Short mmCIF file of C-alpha atoms in Angstrom, two decimals:
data_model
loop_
_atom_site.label_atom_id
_atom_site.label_comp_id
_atom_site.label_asym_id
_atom_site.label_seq_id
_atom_site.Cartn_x
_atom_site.Cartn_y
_atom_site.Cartn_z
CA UNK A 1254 -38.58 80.98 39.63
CA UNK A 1255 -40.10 79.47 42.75
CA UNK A 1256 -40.97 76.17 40.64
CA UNK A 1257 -37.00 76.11 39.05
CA UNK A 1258 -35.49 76.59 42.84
CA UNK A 1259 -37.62 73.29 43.94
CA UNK A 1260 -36.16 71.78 41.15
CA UNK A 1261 -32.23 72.10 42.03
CA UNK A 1262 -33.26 71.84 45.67
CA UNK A 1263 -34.83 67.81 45.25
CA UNK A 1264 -31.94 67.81 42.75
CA UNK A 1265 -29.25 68.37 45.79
CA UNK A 1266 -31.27 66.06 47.48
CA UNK A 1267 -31.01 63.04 45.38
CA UNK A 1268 -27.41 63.69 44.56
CA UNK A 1269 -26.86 63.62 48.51
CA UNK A 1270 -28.67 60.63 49.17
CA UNK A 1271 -27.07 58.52 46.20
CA UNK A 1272 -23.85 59.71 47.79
CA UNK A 1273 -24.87 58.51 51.11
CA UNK A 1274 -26.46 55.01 49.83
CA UNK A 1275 -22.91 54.52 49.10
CA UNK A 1276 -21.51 55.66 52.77
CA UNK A 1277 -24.19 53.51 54.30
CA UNK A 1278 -21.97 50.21 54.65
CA UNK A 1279 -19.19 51.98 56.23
CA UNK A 1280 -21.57 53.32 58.93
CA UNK A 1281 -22.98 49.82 59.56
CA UNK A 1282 -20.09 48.19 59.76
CA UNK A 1283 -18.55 50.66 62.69
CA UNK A 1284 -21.05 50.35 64.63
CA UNK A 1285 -21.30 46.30 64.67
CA UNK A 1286 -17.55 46.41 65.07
CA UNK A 1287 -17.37 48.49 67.81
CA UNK A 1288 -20.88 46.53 69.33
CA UNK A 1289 -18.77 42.97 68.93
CA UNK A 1290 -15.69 44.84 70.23
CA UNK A 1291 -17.39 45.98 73.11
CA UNK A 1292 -19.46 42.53 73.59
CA UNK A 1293 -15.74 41.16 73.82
CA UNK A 1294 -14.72 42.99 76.09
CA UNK A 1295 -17.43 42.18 78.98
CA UNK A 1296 -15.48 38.52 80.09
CA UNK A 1297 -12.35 40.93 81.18
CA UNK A 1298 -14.92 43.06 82.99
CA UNK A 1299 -16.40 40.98 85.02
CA UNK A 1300 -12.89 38.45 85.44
CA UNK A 1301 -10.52 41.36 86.72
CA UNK A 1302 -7.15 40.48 84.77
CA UNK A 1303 -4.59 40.25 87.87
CA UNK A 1304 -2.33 38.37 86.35
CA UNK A 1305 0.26 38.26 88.94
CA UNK A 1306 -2.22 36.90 91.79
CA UNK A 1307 -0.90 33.60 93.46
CA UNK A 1308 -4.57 32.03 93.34
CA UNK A 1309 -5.67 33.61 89.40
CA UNK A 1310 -6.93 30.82 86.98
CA UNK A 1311 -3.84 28.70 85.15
CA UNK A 1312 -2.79 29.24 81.51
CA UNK A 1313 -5.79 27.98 79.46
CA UNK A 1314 -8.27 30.86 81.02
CA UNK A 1315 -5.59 33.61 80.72
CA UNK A 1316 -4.67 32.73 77.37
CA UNK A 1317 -8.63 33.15 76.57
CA UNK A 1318 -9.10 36.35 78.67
CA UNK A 1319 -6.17 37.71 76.54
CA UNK A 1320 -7.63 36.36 73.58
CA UNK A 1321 -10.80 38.37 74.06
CA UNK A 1322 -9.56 41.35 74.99
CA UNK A 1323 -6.83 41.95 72.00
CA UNK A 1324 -9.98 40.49 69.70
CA UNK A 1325 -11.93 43.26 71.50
CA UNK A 1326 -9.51 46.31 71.13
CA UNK A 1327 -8.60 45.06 67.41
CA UNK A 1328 -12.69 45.25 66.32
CA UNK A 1329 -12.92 48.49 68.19
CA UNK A 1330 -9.84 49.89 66.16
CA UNK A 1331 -11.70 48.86 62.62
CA UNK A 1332 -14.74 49.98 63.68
CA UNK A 1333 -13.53 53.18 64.64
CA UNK A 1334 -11.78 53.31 61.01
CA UNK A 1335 -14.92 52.81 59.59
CA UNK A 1336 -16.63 55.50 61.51
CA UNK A 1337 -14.15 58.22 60.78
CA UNK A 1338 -14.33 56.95 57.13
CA UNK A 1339 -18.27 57.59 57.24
CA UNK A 1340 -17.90 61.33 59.21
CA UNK A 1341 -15.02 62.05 56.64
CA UNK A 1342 -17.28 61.16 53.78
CA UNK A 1343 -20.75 62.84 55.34
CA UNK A 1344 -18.46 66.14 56.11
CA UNK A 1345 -17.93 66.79 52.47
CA UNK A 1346 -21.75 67.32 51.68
CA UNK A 1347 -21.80 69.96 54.33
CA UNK A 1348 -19.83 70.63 57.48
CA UNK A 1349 -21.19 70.11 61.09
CA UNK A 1350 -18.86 71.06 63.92
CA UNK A 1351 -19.85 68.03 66.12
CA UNK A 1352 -19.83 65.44 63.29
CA UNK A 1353 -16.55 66.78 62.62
CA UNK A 1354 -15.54 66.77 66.42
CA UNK A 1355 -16.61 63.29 66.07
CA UNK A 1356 -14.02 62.48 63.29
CA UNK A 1357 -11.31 63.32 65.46
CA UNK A 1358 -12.43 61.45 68.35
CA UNK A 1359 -12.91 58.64 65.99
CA UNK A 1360 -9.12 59.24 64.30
CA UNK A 1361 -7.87 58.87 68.86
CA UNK A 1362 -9.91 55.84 68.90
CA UNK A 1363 -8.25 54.28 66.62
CA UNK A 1364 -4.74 54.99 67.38
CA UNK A 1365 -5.48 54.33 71.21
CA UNK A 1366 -6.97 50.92 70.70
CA UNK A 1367 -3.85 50.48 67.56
CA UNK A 1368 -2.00 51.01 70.87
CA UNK A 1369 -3.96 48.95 72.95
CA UNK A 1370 -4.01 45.56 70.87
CA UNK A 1371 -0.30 46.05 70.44
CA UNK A 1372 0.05 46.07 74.72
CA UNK A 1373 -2.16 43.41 75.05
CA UNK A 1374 -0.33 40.98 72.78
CA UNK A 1375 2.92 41.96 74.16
CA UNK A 1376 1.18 41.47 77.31
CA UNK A 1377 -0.26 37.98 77.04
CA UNK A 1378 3.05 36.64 75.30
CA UNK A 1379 4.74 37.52 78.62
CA UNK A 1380 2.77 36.69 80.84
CA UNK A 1381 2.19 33.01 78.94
CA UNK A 1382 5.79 32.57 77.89
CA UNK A 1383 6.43 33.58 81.95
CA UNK A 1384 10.36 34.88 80.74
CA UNK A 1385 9.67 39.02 81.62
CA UNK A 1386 10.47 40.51 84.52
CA UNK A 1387 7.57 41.21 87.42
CA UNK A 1388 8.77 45.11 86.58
CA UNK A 1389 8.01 44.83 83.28
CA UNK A 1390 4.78 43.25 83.34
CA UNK A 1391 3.20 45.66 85.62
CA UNK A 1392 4.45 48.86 83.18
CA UNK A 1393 2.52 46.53 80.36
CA UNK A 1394 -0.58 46.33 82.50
CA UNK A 1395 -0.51 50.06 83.36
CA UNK A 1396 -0.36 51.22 79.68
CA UNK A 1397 -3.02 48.44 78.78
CA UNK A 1398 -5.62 49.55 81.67
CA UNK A 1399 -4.36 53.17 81.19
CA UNK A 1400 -5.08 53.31 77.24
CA UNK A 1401 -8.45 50.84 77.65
CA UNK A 1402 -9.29 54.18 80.12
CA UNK A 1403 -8.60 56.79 77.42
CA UNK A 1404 -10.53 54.77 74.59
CA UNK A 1405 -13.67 54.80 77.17
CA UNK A 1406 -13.28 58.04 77.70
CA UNK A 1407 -12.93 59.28 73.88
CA UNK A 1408 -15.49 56.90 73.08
CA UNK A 1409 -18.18 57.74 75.03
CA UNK A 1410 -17.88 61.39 74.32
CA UNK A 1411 -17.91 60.67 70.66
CA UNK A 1412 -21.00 58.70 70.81
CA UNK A 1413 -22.60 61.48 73.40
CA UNK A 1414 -21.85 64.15 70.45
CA UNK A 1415 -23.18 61.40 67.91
CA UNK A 1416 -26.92 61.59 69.71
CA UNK A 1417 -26.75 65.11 69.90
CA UNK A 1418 -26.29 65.33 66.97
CA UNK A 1419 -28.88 63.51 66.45
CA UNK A 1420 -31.33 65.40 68.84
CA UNK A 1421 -30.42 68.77 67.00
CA UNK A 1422 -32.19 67.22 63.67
CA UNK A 1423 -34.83 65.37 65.43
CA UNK A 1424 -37.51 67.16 63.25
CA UNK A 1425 -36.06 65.04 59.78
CA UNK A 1426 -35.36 61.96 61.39
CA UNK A 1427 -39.01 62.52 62.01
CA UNK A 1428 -40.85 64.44 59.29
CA UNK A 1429 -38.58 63.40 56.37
CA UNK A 1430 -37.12 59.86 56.94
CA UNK A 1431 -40.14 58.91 59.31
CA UNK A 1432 -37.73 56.90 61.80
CA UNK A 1433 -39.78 55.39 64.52
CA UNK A 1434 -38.91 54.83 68.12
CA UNK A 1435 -37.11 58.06 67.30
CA UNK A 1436 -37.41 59.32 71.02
CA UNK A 1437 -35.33 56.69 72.05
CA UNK A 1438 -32.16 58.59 71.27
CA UNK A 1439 -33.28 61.02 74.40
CA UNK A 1440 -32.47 57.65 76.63
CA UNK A 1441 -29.09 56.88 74.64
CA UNK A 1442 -28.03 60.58 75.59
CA UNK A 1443 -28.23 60.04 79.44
CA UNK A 1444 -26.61 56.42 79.01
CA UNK A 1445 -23.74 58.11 77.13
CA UNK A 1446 -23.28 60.82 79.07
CA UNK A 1447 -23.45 58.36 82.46
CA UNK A 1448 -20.94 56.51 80.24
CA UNK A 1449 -18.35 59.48 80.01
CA UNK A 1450 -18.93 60.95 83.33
CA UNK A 1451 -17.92 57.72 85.00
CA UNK A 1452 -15.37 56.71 82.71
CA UNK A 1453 -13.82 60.22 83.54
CA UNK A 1454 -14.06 59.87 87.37
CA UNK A 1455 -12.39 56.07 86.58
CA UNK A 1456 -15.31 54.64 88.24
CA UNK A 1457 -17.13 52.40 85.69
CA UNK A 1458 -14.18 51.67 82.93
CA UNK A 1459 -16.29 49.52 80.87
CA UNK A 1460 -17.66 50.85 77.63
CA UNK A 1461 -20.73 48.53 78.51
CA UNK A 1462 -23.07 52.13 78.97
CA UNK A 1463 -22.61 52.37 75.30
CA UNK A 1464 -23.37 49.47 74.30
CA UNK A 1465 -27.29 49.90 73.53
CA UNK A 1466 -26.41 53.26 71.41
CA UNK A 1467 -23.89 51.03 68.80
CA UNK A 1468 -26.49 48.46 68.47
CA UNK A 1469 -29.30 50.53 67.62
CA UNK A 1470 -27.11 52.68 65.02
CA UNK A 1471 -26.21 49.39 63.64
CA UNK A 1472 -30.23 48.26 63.04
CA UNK A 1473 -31.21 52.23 62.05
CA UNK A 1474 -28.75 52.78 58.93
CA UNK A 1475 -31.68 55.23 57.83
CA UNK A 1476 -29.56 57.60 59.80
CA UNK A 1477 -27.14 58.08 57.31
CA UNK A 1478 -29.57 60.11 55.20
CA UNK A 1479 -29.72 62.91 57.82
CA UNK A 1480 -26.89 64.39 56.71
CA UNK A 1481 -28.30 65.12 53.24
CA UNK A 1482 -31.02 67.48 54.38
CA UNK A 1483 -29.38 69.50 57.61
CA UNK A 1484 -28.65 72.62 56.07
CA UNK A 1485 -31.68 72.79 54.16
CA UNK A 1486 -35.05 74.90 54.85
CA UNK A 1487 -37.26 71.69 56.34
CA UNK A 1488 -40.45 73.77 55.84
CA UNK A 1489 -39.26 73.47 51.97
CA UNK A 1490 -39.07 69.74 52.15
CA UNK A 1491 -42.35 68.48 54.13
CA UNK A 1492 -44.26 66.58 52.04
#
């Protein structure tokens, strides 16, 4: 009995994992979206877009600033399609209420930054094309900065659940898929969670905090196979 139980457990196991081969693109691919999104979006950091400013740079730098920044919100929008994708996909083998948390954040993201590379480009043609109203152009630049705000904001709080997630299976990233530099993640958690507190308090808007958590889920897609074994007995599974 014991012997026939082992059996359909490795069983589940390798129908998981073949299922999750498959998902492992898709996670890949959001997270180097949203790192080149993010990487993008560092020249509008540290160039603050006043537009309106009697001395800011002539048309050739604020056509490139605009340039990066609706390339920026555009790459964060697919990648967060791509993530909700994966958690969609990982959900059905068995449910987790923070990877499931994190689909919904990732379904905001990408309606916010939708939102966001629409502004922007309505943004940039006005301001280039100099034929809108003063009025009109600061209501753009509101929504843009505003909705920039939110994705920070929704973003860093989905990749804060992400790690703990992460953290609450540390023993088969581990024991079973033998993941090294594994303590690492306990660093990503405070650079997340500095990343949402001061996004919240409107203090650091960059998603810049987050950076070094996309970029190592992008070189790690081992994580993927997590989700095959966290319901199951680990004691079971130890080699």
């Amino acid at each position: 009995m014991r012997a026939f139980k082992d059996v359909n457990l490795e069983e589940i196991v390798r129908i998981r994992l073949e299922f999750l081969k498959k998902q492992k693109g898709k996670h890949s691919r959001a997270f180097m979206l949203i790192s080149a999104g993010i990487l993008m979006q560092l020249p509008t950091d540290f160039i603050p877009m006043d537009v309106l400013a009697p001395t800011f740079p002539g048309d050739f730098v604020l056509a490139t600033l605009f340039t990066f920044v609706i390339i920026s919100s555009a790459l964060i929008l697919f990648g967060a399609t791509f993530l909700g994708i994966f958690t969609h996909g990982a959900l059905r083998i068995n449910y987790l209420s923070l990877l499931d948390m994190i689909r919904l954040l990732a379904f905001f993201t990408v309606v916010l930054a939708g939102f966001s590379t629409i502004v922007w480009i309505a943004l940039g043609v006005s301001c280039i094309m100099r034929e809108i109203s003063e009025e009109v152009i600061l209501g753009l630049l509101f929504w843009a900065y505003y909705t920039d705000r939110m994705i920070g904001i929704v973003m860093s709080f989905s990749f804060l659940l992400l790690i703990v997630t992460l953290i609450k299976n540390i023993k088969i990233l581990q024991k079973i898929l033998k993941i090294r530099l594994v303590h690492v993640i306990y660093i990503l958690c405070l650079l997340n969670l500095l990343a949402f507190l001061l996004n919240l308090l409107s203090i650091f808007a960059s998603l810049v905090l987050v950076l070094p958590t996309s970029i190592f889920m992008t070189y790690n897609p081992k994580f993927v196979y997590m989700y095959a074994y966290t319901d199951l007995n680990l004691s079971s599974l130890e080699k």
